[in-house]
Coordinates of N, CA and C and ligand atoms in Angstrom, one line a residue:
M1 N -54.1 -27.4 21.9 CA -54.2 -26.2 21.1 C -52.8 -25.6 21.0
E2 N -52.1 -25.5 22.2 CA -50.8 -24.9 22.2 C -49.8 -25.7 21.4
S3 N -49.9 -27.1 21.7 CA -48.9 -27.9 21.1 C -49.1 -28.0 19.6
S4 N -50.3 -27.9 19.1 CA -50.5 -27.9 17.6 C -50.0 -26.7 16.9
S5 N -50.1 -25.5 17.6 CA -49.6 -24.3 17.0 C -48.1 -24.3 17.0
S6 N -47.5 -24.9 18.0 CA -46.0 -24.9 18.0 C -45.5 -25.9 17.0
K7 N -46.3 -27.0 16.7 CA -46.0 -27.9 15.6 C -46.0 -27.2 14.3
Y8 N -47.0 -26.3 14.1 CA -47.1 -25.6 12.8 C -45.8 -24.7 12.7
L9 N -45.5 -24.1 13.8 CA -44.3 -23.2 13.8 C -43.1 -24.0 13.4
L10 N -42.9 -25.2 13.9 CA -41.8 -26.0 13.6 C -41.7 -26.3 12.1
I11 N -42.9 -26.7 11.6 CA -43.0 -27.1 10.2 C -42.7 -25.9 9.3
L12 N -43.2 -24.7 9.7 CA -42.9 -23.5 8.9 C -41.4 -23.2 8.9
L13 N -40.8 -23.3 10.1 CA -39.4 -23.1 10.2 C -38.6 -24.1 9.3
A14 N -39.0 -25.3 9.4 CA -38.4 -26.3 8.6 C -38.5 -26.0 7.1
I15 N -39.7 -25.6 6.6 CA -39.8 -25.2 5.2 C -39.0 -24.0 4.9
F16 N -39.0 -23.0 5.7 CA -38.1 -21.8 5.5 C -36.6 -22.2 5.3
Y17 N -36.2 -23.1 6.2 CA -34.9 -23.6 6.2 C -34.5 -24.3 4.9
L18 N -35.4 -25.2 4.5 CA -35.2 -25.9 3.3 C -35.1 -25.0 2.1
I19 N -36.1 -24.0 2.0 CA -36.1 -23.1 0.8 C -34.8 -22.3 0.8
N20 N -34.4 -21.8 2.0 CA -33.2 -20.9 2.0 C -32.0 -21.7 1.7
S21 N -31.8 -22.9 2.3 CA -30.6 -23.6 2.0 C -30.5 -24.1 0.6
S22 N -31.7 -24.5 0.0 CA -31.6 -25.0 -1.4 C -31.3 -23.8 -2.4
S23 N -31.9 -22.6 -2.1 CA -31.7 -21.6 -3.1 C -30.3 -21.0 -2.9
A24 N -29.8 -21.0 -1.7 CA -28.4 -20.5 -1.5 C -27.4 -21.4 -2.2
S25 N -27.6 -22.7 -2.1 CA -26.6 -23.6 -2.8 C -26.8 -23.6 -4.3
R26 N -28.0 -23.3 -4.8 CA -28.3 -23.2 -6.2 C -27.6 -22.0 -6.8
N27 N -27.8 -20.8 -6.2 CA -27.3 -19.6 -6.8 C -25.9 -19.3 -6.6
V28 N -25.3 -19.7 -5.4 CA -23.9 -19.3 -5.2 C -23.2 -20.5 -4.7
P29 N -22.5 -21.3 -5.6 CA -21.7 -22.4 -5.2 C -20.7 -22.0 -4.2
S30 N -20.4 -22.8 -3.2 CA -19.6 -22.3 -2.1 C -18.1 -22.0 -2.5
K31 N -17.7 -22.7 -3.6 CA -16.3 -22.4 -4.1 C -16.2 -21.0 -4.6
I32 N -17.3 -20.5 -5.3 CA -17.3 -19.2 -5.8 C -17.4 -18.2 -4.7
T33 N -18.2 -18.5 -3.7 CA -18.3 -17.6 -2.5 C -16.9 -17.5 -1.8
A34 N -16.2 -18.6 -1.7 CA -14.9 -18.5 -1.0 C -14.0 -17.7 -1.9
S35 N -14.1 -17.8 -3.2 CA -13.2 -17.1 -4.1 C -13.5 -15.6 -4.1
T36 N -14.8 -15.2 -4.1 CA -15.1 -13.8 -4.1 C -14.7 -13.1 -2.8
E37 N -14.8 -13.9 -1.7 CA -14.4 -13.4 -0.4 C -12.9 -13.2 -0.4
F38 N -12.2 -14.1 -1.0 CA -10.7 -14.1 -1.1 C -10.3 -12.8 -1.9
I39 N -11.0 -12.6 -3.0 CA -10.7 -11.5 -3.9 C -11.0 -10.2 -3.2
K40 N -12.1 -10.1 -2.5 CA -12.5 -8.9 -1.7 C -11.4 -8.6 -0.7
T41 N -11.0 -9.6 0.1 CA -10.0 -9.4 1.1 C -8.6 -9.0 0.5
S42 N -8.2 -9.6 -0.6 CA -7.0 -9.3 -1.2 C -7.0 -7.9 -1.8
C43 N -8.1 -7.5 -2.4 CA -8.3 -6.2 -3.0 C -8.3 -5.1 -2.0
S44 N -8.7 -5.4 -0.7 CA -8.8 -4.4 0.3 C -7.4 -3.8 0.6
S45 N -6.3 -4.5 0.3 CA -5.0 -3.9 0.6 C -4.4 -3.2 -0.6
T46 N -5.2 -3.1 -1.7 CA -4.7 -2.3 -2.9 C -5.1 -0.8 -2.7
T47 N -4.6 0.0 -3.6 CA -5.0 1.5 -3.5 C -6.4 1.8 -4.0
Y48 N -6.9 0.9 -4.9 CA -8.2 1.2 -5.5 C -9.0 -0.1 -5.3
P49 N -9.5 -0.4 -4.1 CA -10.1 -1.7 -3.8 C -11.4 -2.0 -4.6
T50 N -12.2 -0.9 -4.8 CA -13.5 -1.1 -5.5 C -13.3 -1.5 -6.9
L51 N -12.4 -0.8 -7.6 CA -12.0 -1.1 -9.0 C -11.4 -2.5 -9.1
C52 N -10.6 -2.8 -8.1 CA -9.9 -4.1 -8.0 C -11.0 -5.2 -8.0
Y53 N -11.9 -5.1 -7.0 CA -12.9 -6.1 -6.9 C -13.8 -6.2 -8.1
K54 N -14.2 -5.1 -8.6 CA -15.1 -5.0 -9.8 C -14.5 -5.7 -11.0
S55 N -13.2 -5.5 -11.2 CA -12.6 -6.0 -12.4 C -12.2 -7.5 -12.3
L56 N -12.2 -8.0 -11.0 CA -11.7 -9.4 -10.9 C -12.8 -10.4 -10.4
A57 N -13.8 -9.9 -9.8 CA -14.8 -10.8 -9.2 C -15.4 -11.7 -10.3
R58 N -15.6 -11.2 -11.5 CA -16.2 -12.1 -12.5 C -15.2 -13.2 -13.0
H59 N -14.0 -13.2 -12.5 CA -13.1 -14.3 -12.9 C -12.9 -15.2 -11.7
A60 N -13.8 -15.1 -10.7 CA -13.6 -15.9 -9.5 C -13.4 -17.4 -9.7
S61 N -14.2 -17.9 -10.7 CA -14.1 -19.4 -10.9 C -12.7 -19.8 -11.3
L62 N -12.0 -18.9 -12.0 CA -10.7 -19.2 -12.5 C -9.6 -18.9 -11.4
I63 N -9.9 -17.9 -10.6 CA -8.9 -17.4 -9.6 C -8.9 -18.4 -8.4
Q64 N -10.1 -18.9 -8.1 CA -10.3 -19.7 -6.9 C -9.8 -18.9 -5.6
T65 N -8.8 -19.5 -4.9 CA -8.3 -18.7 -3.8 C -6.8 -18.7 -3.9
S66 N -6.3 -18.6 -5.1 CA -4.8 -18.6 -5.4 C -4.3 -17.2 -5.6
P67 N -3.3 -16.8 -4.7 CA -2.7 -15.5 -4.9 C -2.0 -15.4 -6.2
K68 N -1.4 -16.5 -6.8 CA -0.8 -16.4 -8.0 C -1.8 -16.2 -9.2
L69 N -2.9 -16.9 -9.2 CA -3.9 -16.8 -10.2 C -4.5 -15.4 -10.1
L70 N -4.6 -14.9 -8.9 CA -5.2 -13.5 -8.7 C -4.3 -12.5 -9.4
A71 N -3.0 -12.6 -9.1 CA -2.0 -11.7 -9.7 C -2.1 -11.8 -11.2
H72 N -2.1 -13.0 -11.7 CA -2.2 -13.3 -13.1 C -3.4 -12.7 -13.8
A73 N -4.6 -12.9 -13.1 CA -5.8 -12.4 -13.7 C -5.8 -10.9 -13.7
S74 N -5.2 -10.2 -12.6 CA -5.2 -8.8 -12.6 C -4.3 -8.2 -13.7
L75 N -3.3 -8.9 -14.1 CA -2.5 -8.5 -15.3 C -3.3 -8.7 -16.6
N76 N -4.1 -9.8 -16.6 CA -4.9 -10.1 -17.8 C -6.0 -9.0 -18.0
V77 N -6.7 -8.6 -17.0 CA -7.7 -7.6 -17.1 C -7.1 -6.2 -17.4
T78 N -5.9 -5.9 -16.9 CA -5.3 -4.7 -17.2 C -4.9 -4.6 -18.6
L79 N -4.3 -5.7 -19.1 CA -3.9 -5.8 -20.5 C -5.1 -5.6 -21.4
A80 N -6.2 -6.3 -21.1 CA -7.4 -6.2 -22.0 C -7.9 -4.8 -22.0
K81 N -7.9 -4.1 -20.9 CA -8.3 -2.7 -20.8 C -7.4 -1.8 -21.6
A82 N -6.1 -2.0 -21.5 CA -5.1 -1.1 -22.2 C -5.2 -1.3 -23.7
K83 N -5.5 -2.6 -24.1 CA -5.6 -2.9 -25.6 C -6.9 -2.2 -26.1
S84 N -8.0 -2.4 -25.4 CA -9.2 -1.8 -26.0 C -9.2 -0.3 -26.0
T85 N -8.6 0.3 -25.0 CA -8.5 1.7 -24.9 C -7.6 2.2 -26.1
S86 N -6.5 1.5 -26.3 CA -5.6 1.9 -27.5 C -6.4 1.9 -28.8
A87 N -7.2 0.9 -29.0 CA -8.0 0.8 -30.2 C -8.9 2.0 -30.4
V88 N -9.6 2.3 -29.3 CA -10.5 3.5 -29.4 C -9.7 4.8 -29.6
M89 N -8.6 4.9 -29.0 CA -7.8 6.2 -29.1 C -7.2 6.3 -30.6
L90 N -6.9 5.1 -31.1 CA -6.4 5.1 -32.5 C -7.4 5.7 -33.4
K91 N -8.7 5.2 -33.2 CA -9.8 5.7 -34.0 C -10.0 7.2 -33.8
M92 N -10.0 7.6 -32.5 CA -10.2 9.0 -32.2 C -9.2 9.9 -32.9
S93 N -7.9 9.4 -32.8 CA -6.8 10.3 -33.3 C -6.9 10.5 -34.8
K94 N -7.7 9.6 -35.5 CA -7.8 9.8 -37.0 C -9.1 10.5 -37.3
S95 N -9.9 10.9 -36.3 CA -11.2 11.5 -36.7 C -10.9 12.9 -37.1
P96 N -11.8 13.4 -38.1 CA -11.5 14.7 -38.7 C -11.7 15.9 -37.7
G97 N -12.5 15.7 -36.7 CA -12.7 16.9 -35.8 C -11.5 17.1 -34.8
M98 N -10.5 16.3 -34.9 CA -9.4 16.4 -33.9 C -8.5 17.6 -34.2
K99 N -8.3 18.4 -33.1 CA -7.3 19.5 -33.3 C -5.9 19.0 -33.4
P100 N -5.0 19.7 -34.1 CA -3.7 19.2 -34.3 C -3.0 18.9 -32.9
R101 N -3.2 19.8 -31.9 CA -2.5 19.6 -30.6 C -3.0 18.4 -29.9
E102 N -4.3 18.2 -30.1 CA -4.9 17.0 -29.4 C -4.4 15.7 -30.1
A103 N -4.4 15.8 -31.5 CA -3.9 14.6 -32.2 C -2.5 14.3 -31.8
D104 N -1.6 15.3 -31.6 CA -0.3 15.1 -31.2 C -0.2 14.4 -29.8
A105 N -1.0 14.9 -28.9 CA -1.0 14.4 -27.5 C -1.5 12.9 -27.6
M106 N -2.5 12.7 -28.5 CA -3.1 11.3 -28.6 C -2.0 10.4 -29.2
Q107 N -1.2 10.9 -30.1 CA -0.2 10.1 -30.8 C 0.9 9.7 -29.7
D108 N 1.4 10.7 -29.0 CA 2.4 10.4 -27.9 C 1.8 9.4 -26.9
C109 N 0.6 9.6 -26.5 CA 0.0 8.8 -25.5 C -0.1 7.3 -26.0
L110 N -0.5 7.2 -27.3 CA -0.6 5.9 -27.9 C 0.7 5.1 -27.9
E111 N 1.8 5.9 -28.1 CA 3.1 5.2 -28.0 C 3.4 4.7 -26.6
E112 N 3.2 5.6 -25.6 CA 3.4 5.2 -24.2 C 2.5 3.9 -23.9
L113 N 1.3 4.0 -24.3 CA 0.4 2.9 -24.0 C 0.8 1.6 -24.7
S114 N 1.4 1.8 -25.9 CA 1.9 0.6 -26.6 C 3.1 -0.1 -25.8
D115 N 3.9 0.8 -25.3 CA 5.0 0.3 -24.4 C 4.4 -0.4 -23.2
S116 N 3.4 0.2 -22.6 CA 2.8 -0.4 -21.4 C 2.2 -1.8 -21.8
V117 N 1.5 -1.9 -22.9 CA 0.9 -3.1 -23.4 C 2.0 -4.2 -23.5
D118 N 3.2 -3.8 -24.1 CA 4.3 -4.8 -24.3 C 4.8 -5.3 -22.9
E119 N 4.9 -4.3 -21.9 CA 5.4 -4.7 -20.6 C 4.4 -5.6 -19.9
L120 N 3.1 -5.4 -20.1 CA 2.1 -6.2 -19.4 C 2.2 -7.6 -20.1
R121 N 2.3 -7.6 -21.4 CA 2.4 -8.9 -22.1 C 3.6 -9.8 -21.7
K122 N 4.8 -9.1 -21.6 CA 6.0 -9.8 -21.1 C 5.7 -10.4 -19.7
S123 N 5.1 -9.5 -18.8 CA 4.9 -10.0 -17.5 C 3.9 -11.2 -17.4
I124 N 2.9 -11.2 -18.2 CA 2.0 -12.3 -18.3 C 2.7 -13.5 -18.8
G125 N 3.5 -13.4 -19.8 CA 4.3 -14.5 -20.3 C 5.2 -15.1 -19.2
E126 N 5.9 -14.3 -18.4 CA 6.7 -14.7 -17.3 C 5.9 -15.4 -16.2
M127 N 4.8 -14.8 -16.0 CA 3.9 -15.3 -14.9 C 3.7 -16.8 -15.1
G128 N 3.6 -17.3 -16.3 CA 3.3 -18.7 -16.6 C 4.6 -19.5 -16.5
L129 N 5.7 -18.9 -16.3 CA 7.0 -19.6 -16.2 C 7.6 -19.7 -14.8
I130 N 6.9 -19.1 -13.9 CA 7.4 -19.1 -12.5 C 7.5 -20.5 -11.9
K131 N 8.7 -20.8 -11.4 CA 8.9 -22.0 -10.7 C 9.7 -21.7 -9.4
A132 N 9.7 -22.7 -8.5 CA 10.4 -22.4 -7.2 C 11.9 -22.0 -7.5
S133 N 12.5 -22.6 -8.5 CA 13.9 -22.4 -8.8 C 14.2 -21.0 -9.4
N134 N 13.3 -20.4 -10.0 CA 13.5 -19.1 -10.6 C 12.6 -18.0 -10.0
F135 N 12.0 -18.3 -8.9 CA 11.0 -17.4 -8.4 C 11.4 -16.0 -8.2
E136 N 12.5 -15.8 -7.5 CA 12.9 -14.4 -7.2 C 13.3 -13.6 -8.4
L137 N 14.1 -14.2 -9.3 CA 14.5 -13.5 -10.5 C 13.3 -13.1 -11.4
T138 N 12.4 -14.1 -11.6 CA 11.2 -13.9 -12.4 C 10.3 -12.8 -11.8
M139 N 10.1 -12.9 -10.5 CA 9.2 -11.9 -9.9 C 9.9 -10.5 -10.0
N140 N 11.2 -10.4 -9.9 CA 11.9 -9.1 -10.0 C 11.6 -8.5 -11.4
D141 N 11.7 -9.4 -12.5 CA 11.4 -8.9 -13.8 C 10.0 -8.4 -13.9
I142 N 9.1 -9.2 -13.4 CA 7.7 -8.8 -13.5 C 7.4 -7.5 -12.8
Q143 N 8.0 -7.4 -11.5 CA 7.8 -6.1 -10.8 C 8.3 -4.9 -11.5
T144 N 9.5 -5.1 -12.1 CA 10.1 -4.0 -12.9 C 9.3 -3.6 -14.1
W145 N 8.8 -4.6 -14.8 CA 8.0 -4.3 -16.0 C 6.7 -3.6 -15.7
V146 N 6.0 -4.1 -14.6 CA 4.7 -3.6 -14.3 C 4.9 -2.1 -13.7
S147 N 6.0 -1.9 -13.0 CA 6.3 -0.5 -12.5 C 6.5 0.4 -13.7
A148 N 7.2 -0.1 -14.8 CA 7.5 0.7 -16.0 C 6.1 1.0 -16.7
A149 N 5.3 0.0 -16.7 CA 4.0 0.2 -17.4 C 3.2 1.3 -16.7
L150 N 3.3 1.3 -15.3 CA 2.6 2.3 -14.6 C 3.1 3.7 -14.9
T151 N 4.4 3.8 -15.0 CA 5.1 5.1 -15.4 C 4.6 5.5 -16.8
D152 N 4.5 4.6 -17.7 CA 4.1 4.9 -19.0 C 2.7 5.4 -19.1
D153 N 1.8 4.8 -18.3 CA 0.4 5.2 -18.2 C 0.3 6.6 -17.7
T154 N 1.1 6.9 -16.7 CA 1.0 8.2 -16.0 C 1.6 9.3 -17.0
T155 N 2.7 9.0 -17.7 CA 3.2 9.9 -18.7 C 2.2 10.2 -19.8
C156 N 1.5 9.2 -20.2 CA 0.5 9.3 -21.2 C -0.7 10.2 -20.8
S157 N -1.2 10.0 -19.6 CA -2.4 10.8 -19.2 C -2.0 12.2 -18.9
D158 N -0.7 12.4 -18.5 CA -0.2 13.8 -18.2 C -0.1 14.7 -19.4
G159 N 0.0 14.0 -20.6 CA 0.1 14.8 -21.8 C -1.2 15.5 -22.3
F160 N -2.3 15.1 -21.7 CA -3.6 15.6 -22.1 C -4.0 16.9 -21.4
E161 N -4.6 17.8 -22.1 CA -5.1 19.0 -21.4 C -6.4 18.6 -20.8
K162 N -6.6 19.1 -19.6 CA -7.8 18.7 -18.8 C -9.0 19.5 -19.3
N163 N -8.8 20.6 -20.1 CA -9.9 21.5 -20.4 C -10.6 21.2 -21.7
T164 N -10.2 20.1 -22.4 CA -10.9 19.8 -23.7 C -11.7 18.5 -23.4
V165 N -12.7 18.4 -24.2 CA -13.6 17.3 -24.1 C -12.9 16.0 -24.3
N166 N -12.2 15.9 -25.5 CA -11.4 14.7 -25.8 C -10.4 14.4 -24.7
G167 N -9.7 15.4 -24.3 CA -8.7 15.3 -23.2 C -9.3 14.7 -22.0
K168 N -10.4 15.2 -21.6 CA -11.1 14.6 -20.4 C -11.5 13.2 -20.5
V169 N -12.1 12.8 -21.6 CA -12.5 11.5 -21.9 C -11.3 10.5 -21.9
V170 N -10.3 10.9 -22.6 CA -9.1 10.0 -22.8 C -8.4 9.9 -21.4
R171 N -8.2 11.0 -20.8 CA -7.5 11.0 -19.5 C -8.2 10.0 -18.5
G172 N -9.6 10.1 -18.5 CA -10.3 9.3 -17.6 C -10.0 7.8 -17.8
Q173 N -10.0 7.4 -19.1 CA -9.7 6.0 -19.4 C -8.3 5.6 -19.0
I174 N -7.3 6.5 -19.3 CA -5.9 6.2 -19.0 C -5.7 6.1 -17.5
V175 N -6.4 7.0 -16.8 CA -6.3 7.0 -15.3 C -6.8 5.6 -14.8
K176 N -7.9 5.2 -15.4 CA -8.4 3.9 -15.0 C -7.4 2.7 -15.2
I177 N -6.7 2.8 -16.4 CA -5.7 1.8 -16.7 C -4.6 1.9 -15.7
A178 N -4.2 3.1 -15.3 CA -3.1 3.3 -14.3 C -3.5 2.8 -13.0
H179 N -4.8 3.0 -12.6 CA -5.2 2.4 -11.3 C -5.3 0.9 -11.3
M180 N -5.7 0.3 -12.5 CA -5.7 -1.1 -12.6 C -4.3 -1.7 -12.5
T181 N -3.3 -1.0 -13.2 CA -1.9 -1.4 -13.2 C -1.4 -1.3 -11.7
S182 N -1.7 -0.2 -11.0 CA -1.3 -0.1 -9.6 C -1.8 -1.2 -8.8
N183 N -3.0 -1.6 -9.0 CA -3.6 -2.7 -8.2 C -2.9 -4.0 -8.6
A184 N -2.6 -4.2 -9.9 CA -1.9 -5.4 -10.3 C -0.6 -5.5 -9.6
L185 N 0.1 -4.4 -9.5 CA 1.4 -4.4 -8.9 C 1.3 -4.7 -7.4
A186 N 0.3 -4.2 -6.8 CA 0.1 -4.5 -5.3 C -0.2 -6.0 -5.1
L187 N -1.0 -6.6 -6.0 CA -1.3 -8.0 -5.9 C -0.1 -8.9 -6.2
I188 N 0.7 -8.4 -7.2 CA 2.0 -9.1 -7.5 C 2.9 -9.0 -6.3
N189 N 3.0 -7.8 -5.7 CA 3.9 -7.7 -4.6 C 3.5 -8.6 -3.4
S190 N 2.2 -8.7 -3.2 CA 1.8 -9.5 -2.0 C 2.0 -11.0 -2.4
Y191 N 1.8 -11.4 -3.6 CA 2.1 -12.8 -4.0 C 3.6 -13.0 -3.8
A192 N 4.5 -12.1 -4.2 CA 5.9 -12.2 -4.1 C 6.3 -12.4 -2.6
S193 N 5.6 -11.6 -1.7 CA 6.0 -11.6 -0.3 C 5.7 -12.9 0.4
L194 N 4.8 -13.7 -0.2 CA 4.5 -15.0 0.3 C 5.7 -16.0 0.3
H195 N 6.6 -15.7 -0.7 CA 7.7 -16.6 -0.9 C 9.0 -16.0 -0.4
A196 N 8.9 -14.8 0.3 CA 10.2 -14.2 0.7 C 10.8 -14.9 1.9
Ligands
NAG201 C1 -5.0 -15.0 -18.5 O1 -5.2 -15.0 -19.9 C2 -4.8 -16.2 -20.5 C3 -4.9 -15.9 -22.0 O2 -6.1 -15.3 -22.4 C4 -5.7 -17.3 -20.1 O3 -5.3 -18.5 -20.8 C5 -5.6 -17.5 -18.6 O4 -6.4 -18.5 -18.2 C6 -5.9 -16.2 -17.9 N1 -5.5 -16.4 -16.5 C7 -6.2 -15.9 -15.5 C8 -5.8 -16.3 -14.1 O5 -7.1 -15.1 -15.6

């Protein structure tokens, strides 16, 4: 009696084990798991870790566990966000309900944002050209450009009045770009420090 119930228990455990292990390997390939863990750990040393992880986790299969690809991907997602925000702002600045002062602020901000987009583009271009022989010089350029992009984002968002609806909406988006840029800079700096 006792031995047959313990046999049942063993069979049940074996079945549980098989179901769990097969569903785990089906849903989450271990390479992706390693990558998302790597992204989470790397993001934890940035100023905005949650935003960092949220914006990068879906690129885990591309990033794998490479600090260089992580820095590259963080520039990519920041550029994409800056470009899409610019497009929306351009539309907003042309809408008939826009007050002249708001339209001016929007115009100034768009110029800053366009500088920021150029700096991110240049950085992404250089990221693809890094070699052992030019590492320090290239990283220096990238760090300079991404810092400049961060300054441009901040100047842009500071131009908006907080007490208007459009001002609040646009500021929120620009602040998000600034935070993503700050995170990209942190990931670039930690990649650079690996070679120091
Ligand atoms: C960055 O974007 C470029 C161009 O869209 C793409 O080819 C590259 O794979 C991306 N790299 C990463 C690491 O996300």
